[in-house]
Amino acid sequence: LFHVRNQVASIRYVKLFNLPSASVTMGSTAATMNFMIPASGELNLPIPSVGLNMGGTGISFALTTGQSLTDNVAVTASDLIVNYSWA
């Protein structure tokens, strides 16, 4: 389960990457999936339900302020609270 709480009054994004390694170069590596976190809202995402290939060796995530799959604008400290569990 991936749970993200947005503490600010602006939309934020979670980007998921399914790569042959865990290395992501923000701005040039395109995300496999992109999810919006509503302003002052939450996102609850059961990871197996999103359709990523769980046999991959590099499932990574990034948090950004922009919608583009290659957006690399970083969030600021305390914008988001992230909890992730793999079961």
Coordinates of C-alpha atoms in Angstrom, one line a residue:
L1 CA 0.0 0.0 0.0
F2 CA 1.2 3.4 -0.9
H3 CA -0.3 6.2 1.2
V4 CA 0.5 9.9 0.6
R5 CA -0.9 12.8 2.5
N6 CA -0.6 16.2 0.8
Q7 CA -0.1 18.9 3.5
V8 CA -0.3 21.9 1.1
A9 CA -3.1 23.6 -0.9
S10 CA -1.6 22.7 -4.2
I11 CA -1.7 19.5 -6.2
R12 CA 1.3 17.2 -6.0
Y13 CA 2.1 14.0 -8.0
V14 CA 3.5 10.5 -7.3
K15 CA 5.4 8.9 -10.2
L16 CA 6.0 5.2 -10.3
F17 CA 8.9 3.7 -12.4
N18 CA 9.2 0.1 -13.5
L19 CA 12.9 -0.2 -14.6
P20 CA 15.5 -2.9 -15.0
S21 CA 17.4 -1.2 -12.1
A22 CA 16.3 1.1 -9.3
S23 CA 18.1 4.1 -10.9
V24 CA 15.9 7.0 -11.9
T25 CA 17.2 10.2 -13.6
M26 CA 14.5 12.8 -12.9
G27 CA 13.8 14.9 -16.0
S28 CA 14.9 12.3 -18.5
T29 CA 13.4 9.0 -17.2
A30 CA 9.7 8.9 -18.0
A31 CA 7.5 7.5 -15.3
T32 CA 5.5 4.3 -16.0
M33 CA 2.5 5.7 -14.1
N34 CA 1.6 9.1 -12.6
F35 CA -1.0 9.7 -9.8
M36 CA -2.3 13.1 -8.6
I37 CA -2.5 13.8 -4.9
P38 CA -5.3 16.4 -4.4
A39 CA -4.6 19.7 -2.7
S40 CA -4.8 19.1 1.1
G41 CA -5.9 15.5 0.3
E42 CA -4.7 11.9 0.3
L43 CA -3.9 9.1 -2.1
N44 CA -4.3 5.5 -1.0
L45 CA -2.9 3.2 -3.7
P46 CA -2.8 -0.6 -3.4
I47 CA 0.4 -1.3 -5.4
P48 CA -0.7 -4.7 -6.9
S49 CA -3.8 -3.1 -8.4
V50 CA -1.9 -0.5 -10.5
G51 CA -0.6 -3.0 -13.0
L52 CA 3.1 -2.7 -12.6
N53 CA 5.2 -5.7 -13.5
M54 CA 6.1 -7.0 -10.1
G55 CA 8.7 -9.2 -11.6
G56 CA 10.9 -6.2 -12.4
T57 CA 14.0 -5.4 -10.5
G58 CA 13.7 -1.7 -10.1
I59 CA 10.3 -0.3 -8.9
S60 CA 10.9 3.2 -7.8
F61 CA 8.9 6.3 -7.0
A62 CA 9.3 10.1 -7.1
L63 CA 7.3 13.0 -5.7
T64 CA 6.9 16.1 -7.9
T65 CA 4.9 19.3 -8.3
G66 CA 4.2 18.8 -12.0
Q67 CA 2.0 16.5 -14.0
S68 CA 4.4 15.6 -16.9
L69 CA 5.8 12.1 -16.8
T70 CA 9.3 13.6 -16.9
D71 CA 8.7 16.5 -14.5
N72 CA 11.6 17.0 -12.1
V73 CA 10.4 19.9 -9.9
A74 CA 10.9 18.8 -6.4
V75 CA 8.4 19.2 -3.6
T76 CA 9.5 21.2 -0.6
A77 CA 10.1 19.8 2.9
S78 CA 6.9 18.8 4.7
D79 CA 4.7 19.1 1.6
L80 CA 3.9 15.4 1.7
I81 CA 3.8 12.5 4.2
V82 CA 4.5 9.2 2.6
N83 CA 4.0 5.7 3.9
Y84 CA 4.8 2.6 1.9
S85 CA 4.4 -1.0 2.7
W86 CA 4.9 -4.1 0.6
A87 CA 2.9 -7.2 1.5

